[in-house]
Amino acid sequence: SYVLSQPPSVSVAPGKTARITCGGNNIGSESVHWYQQRPGQAPVLVIHSDSDRPSGIPERFSGSNSGNTATLIIGRVEAGDEADYYCQVWDSRSDQSVFGGGTKLTVL
Amino acid sequence: EVQLVQSGGGLVQPGGSLRLSCAVSGFSVSHNYMSWVRQAPGKGLEWLSVIYSAGTTYYADSVKGRFTISKDNSKNTIFLQMNSLRAEDTAVYYCGSLYCTSGSCYFDFWGQGTLVTVSS
């Protein structure tokens, strides 16, 4: 099955830009979606289809996807962005969803 | 307003069974794809199962043959029947609705999660 790899943790200072990567074989040919999960809460969709923001998600959140790496980019990071972030793709060949292992974003 | 309200979690002994429910408001499960995802304590998200609008189902290998996803369109509710439960099934279970476009699907709405603990 398809495997997605994320770094376990990323740290960033307030006001700076955070980049969280999601690696997969030729992931650039897949549509990648990103979720934010705060402790004790359900995940929330922050980016879908590589780079589209759902309504209500700040413009500071953006995404890119090319080659073997998709990236979630959070600009002007705030303390409230501290959370776990997961990438996800839908494997249409097996009708299954695949999640990355998750990345804990720490705001210094 | 879309809401997914879960119920049915709790403590169960190894080898036992449990049924989770996910009551949906704001859209019809008869026209949407619905799915279950779980998260073991301190771990990441694990996809479990999907049920398409026509009723076709798919499962992750970790639960195939033990878990069954179903739905009651008249009650606008989906279910996860879990049999032969093991300690490693201990997790928070989430239901979610899938939006699918151009061959890909993502979770646009989530339930609040329900804790299942498998222990003697």
Coordinates of C-alpha atoms in Angstrom, one line a residue:
Chain A
S1 CA 0.0 0.0 0.0
Y2 CA 1.0 3.6 -0.5
V3 CA 3.2 5.0 2.3
L4 CA 3.4 8.7 3.4
S5 CA 6.3 9.9 5.5
Q6 CA 6.3 13.0 7.7
P7 CA 8.9 14.3 10.1
P8 CA 7.9 13.7 13.7
S9 CA 8.4 17.3 14.8
V10 CA 8.9 20.8 13.4
S11 CA 9.8 23.8 15.5
V12 CA 9.3 27.4 14.5
A13 CA 9.5 30.8 16.1
P14 CA 6.4 33.0 16.2
G15 CA 6.0 35.1 13.1
K16 CA 8.2 32.9 11.0
T17 CA 7.2 30.3 8.3
A18 CA 6.7 26.6 9.1
R19 CA 7.1 24.0 6.4
I20 CA 5.8 20.5 7.1
T21 CA 6.7 17.9 4.5
C22 CA 4.9 14.7 3.4
G23 CA 6.9 12.3 1.3
G24 CA 5.6 9.6 -1.0
N25 CA 6.6 7.8 -4.2
N26 CA 5.6 10.2 -7.0
I27 CA 3.3 12.0 -4.6
G28 CA 3.1 14.9 -7.1
S29 CA 0.7 12.8 -9.1
E30 CA -1.6 12.4 -6.2
S31 CA -4.0 14.9 -4.6
V32 CA -2.8 15.6 -1.0
H33 CA -4.9 16.9 1.8
W34 CA -3.8 18.3 5.2
Y35 CA -5.4 18.2 8.7
Q36 CA -4.7 20.0 11.9
Q37 CA -5.4 18.2 15.2
R38 CA -5.2 20.0 18.5
P39 CA -4.9 17.8 21.7
G40 CA -8.2 16.2 22.6
Q41 CA -10.0 17.4 19.4
A42 CA -11.0 15.9 16.1
P43 CA -8.9 16.7 13.1
V44 CA -9.8 19.8 11.0
L45 CA -9.2 20.0 7.3
V46 CA -6.8 22.9 6.5
I47 CA -5.8 22.2 2.9
H48 CA -7.3 20.0 0.3
S49 CA -6.4 19.1 -3.2
D50 CA -2.7 20.1 -2.7
S51 CA -3.3 23.8 -2.2
D52 CA -7.0 24.7 -1.7
R53 CA -8.1 26.3 1.5
P54 CA -11.6 25.4 2.9
S55 CA -13.6 28.4 4.0
G56 CA -12.7 29.7 7.4
I57 CA -9.0 28.6 7.1
P58 CA -6.6 31.6 7.3
E59 CA -4.7 32.6 4.2
R60 CA -1.5 31.9 6.2
F61 CA -2.1 28.2 5.4
S62 CA -1.0 27.1 1.9
G63 CA 0.3 23.9 0.2
S64 CA 2.4 22.7 -2.6
N65 CA 3.0 19.3 -4.2
S66 CA 5.6 18.2 -6.7
G67 CA 7.8 15.2 -7.3
N68 CA 8.1 13.1 -4.2
T69 CA 7.2 15.7 -1.7
A70 CA 4.1 17.7 -0.7
T71 CA 4.5 20.6 1.7
L72 CA 2.1 22.4 4.1
I73 CA 3.3 26.0 4.6
I74 CA 2.1 28.1 7.5
G75 CA 3.1 31.7 7.3
R76 CA 3.4 34.1 10.2
V77 CA 3.1 31.3 12.7
E78 CA 1.0 32.0 15.8
A79 CA 1.0 30.2 19.2
G80 CA -2.5 28.8 18.2
D81 CA -1.0 26.9 15.3
E82 CA 0.7 24.5 17.7
A83 CA -0.8 21.2 16.9
D84 CA -0.3 17.9 15.1
Y85 CA -0.6 18.0 11.3
Y86 CA -1.4 15.0 9.1
C87 CA -1.2 14.6 5.3
Q88 CA -3.6 12.2 3.6
V89 CA -4.2 10.8 0.1
W90 CA -6.9 8.6 -1.3
D91 CA -5.6 5.5 -3.0
S92 CA -8.2 5.0 -5.7
R93 CA -6.6 1.7 -6.8
S94 CA -7.5 0.1 -3.5
D95 CA -10.3 2.4 -2.3
Q96 CA -8.5 3.3 0.8
S97 CA -7.3 6.4 2.6
V98 CA -3.7 6.7 3.7
F99 CA -2.5 9.1 6.4
G100 CA 1.0 10.2 7.1
G101 CA 2.4 9.5 10.6
G102 CA 1.8 13.1 11.7
T103 CA 4.1 16.1 12.5
K104 CA 4.0 17.9 15.8
L105 CA 4.4 21.6 15.2
T106 CA 5.9 23.4 18.2
V107 CA 5.9 27.2 18.3
L108 CA 8.9 28.3 20.3
Chain B
E1 CA -25.3 23.1 9.9
V2 CA -23.5 19.7 9.5
Q3 CA -23.1 17.6 12.6
L4 CA -21.8 14.1 13.1
V5 CA -22.6 12.9 16.6
Q6 CA -21.0 9.7 17.8
S7 CA -22.1 7.2 20.4
G8 CA -21.4 3.7 21.6
G9 CA -17.8 3.7 22.9
G10 CA -16.7 2.2 26.2
L11 CA -14.8 -0.6 27.9
V12 CA -15.0 -4.1 26.5
Q13 CA -13.1 -7.3 27.2
P14 CA -10.7 -8.9 24.7
G15 CA -12.7 -11.0 22.3
G16 CA -15.8 -8.9 22.9
S17 CA -17.9 -6.8 20.5
L18 CA -19.0 -3.2 20.4
R19 CA -21.1 -1.2 17.9
L20 CA -20.4 2.5 17.3
S21 CA -22.9 4.9 15.8
C22 CA -22.5 8.1 14.0
A23 CA -25.7 10.2 13.6
V24 CA -25.6 12.7 10.8
S25 CA -27.5 15.9 10.3
G26 CA -27.1 18.5 7.6
F27 CA -26.7 16.1 4.7
S28 CA -27.9 12.7 3.7
V29 CA -25.7 9.6 4.2
S30 CA -27.6 8.0 1.3
H31 CA -25.8 10.4 -1.1
N32 CA -22.4 10.6 0.6
Y33 CA -19.4 8.5 1.3
M34 CA -18.8 7.9 5.0
S35 CA -15.7 6.5 6.7
W36 CA -14.2 5.5 10.1
V37 CA -10.8 6.5 11.3
R38 CA -9.1 5.6 14.7
Q39 CA -6.3 7.0 16.8
A40 CA -4.5 4.9 19.4
P41 CA -3.3 6.7 22.5
G42 CA -0.4 8.9 21.5
K43 CA -0.4 7.7 17.9
G44 CA -1.4 8.9 14.5
L45 CA -4.6 8.6 12.5
E46 CA -5.4 5.2 11.0
W47 CA -8.0 4.8 8.3
L48 CA -10.4 1.8 8.9
S49 CA -13.3 1.6 6.5
V50 CA -15.4 3.4 3.9
I51 CA -19.0 2.9 2.8
Y52 CA -20.0 4.4 -0.5
S53 CA -23.4 5.9 -1.2
A54 CA -24.6 2.7 -3.0
G55 CA -23.4 0.6 0.0
T56 CA -20.1 -0.7 -1.3
T57 CA -17.6 -1.2 1.5
Y58 CA -13.8 -1.4 1.9
Y59 CA -11.6 -2.0 4.9
A60 CA -8.1 -1.7 6.1
D61 CA -6.3 -5.0 6.4
S62 CA -6.0 -4.5 10.2
V63 CA -9.7 -4.8 10.7
K64 CA -10.9 -6.8 7.6
G65 CA -13.0 -9.7 8.7
R66 CA -13.6 -8.3 12.2
F67 CA -15.2 -4.9 11.7
T68 CA -18.2 -4.2 9.6
I69 CA -19.3 -0.7 8.4
S70 CA -23.0 -0.2 7.6
K71 CA -25.6 2.5 7.4
D72 CA -29.3 3.1 7.9
N73 CA -30.4 5.7 5.4
S74 CA -33.8 6.2 7.1
K75 CA -32.0 7.2 10.4
N76 CA -29.2 9.0 8.6
T77 CA -26.7 7.1 10.7
I78 CA -23.7 5.0 10.0
F79 CA -22.3 2.2 12.2
L80 CA -19.2 0.3 12.9
Q81 CA -19.7 -3.2 14.3
M82 CA -16.5 -4.4 16.0
N83 CA -16.0 -8.0 16.8
S84 CA -13.1 -10.1 18.2
L85 CA -11.7 -7.0 19.8
R86 CA -8.0 -6.9 20.8
A87 CA -6.0 -4.7 23.2
E88 CA -4.5 -3.0 20.1
D89 CA -7.9 -1.9 19.0
T90 CA -7.9 0.5 22.0
A91 CA -8.3 4.0 20.4
V92 CA -10.5 7.0 19.9
Y93 CA -12.7 6.2 16.9
Y94 CA -13.9 9.0 14.5
C95 CA -16.5 8.9 11.9
G96 CA -16.1 11.3 9.0
S97 CA -17.7 12.3 5.7
L98 CA -15.7 12.2 2.5
Y99 CA -15.9 14.7 -0.3
C100 CA -14.6 13.1 -3.5
T101 CA -13.5 14.9 -6.6
S102 CA -11.3 14.0 -9.6
G103 CA -10.5 10.6 -8.2
S104 CA -9.5 11.8 -4.7
C105 CA -11.4 12.0 -1.4
Y106 CA -10.8 14.0 1.7
F107 CA -12.6 14.3 5.1
D108 CA -14.7 17.4 5.1
F109 CA -16.5 16.8 8.4
W110 CA -15.6 14.7 11.5
G111 CA -17.5 13.4 14.5
Q112 CA -16.3 14.3 18.0
G113 CA -14.7 10.9 18.5
T114 CA -15.5 8.1 21.0
L115 CA -13.1 6.1 23.1
V116 CA -13.0 2.4 22.9
T117 CA -10.9 0.6 25.5
V118 CA -10.3 -3.1 25.2
S119 CA -9.1 -4.5 28.5
S120 CA -9.8 -7.3 31.0

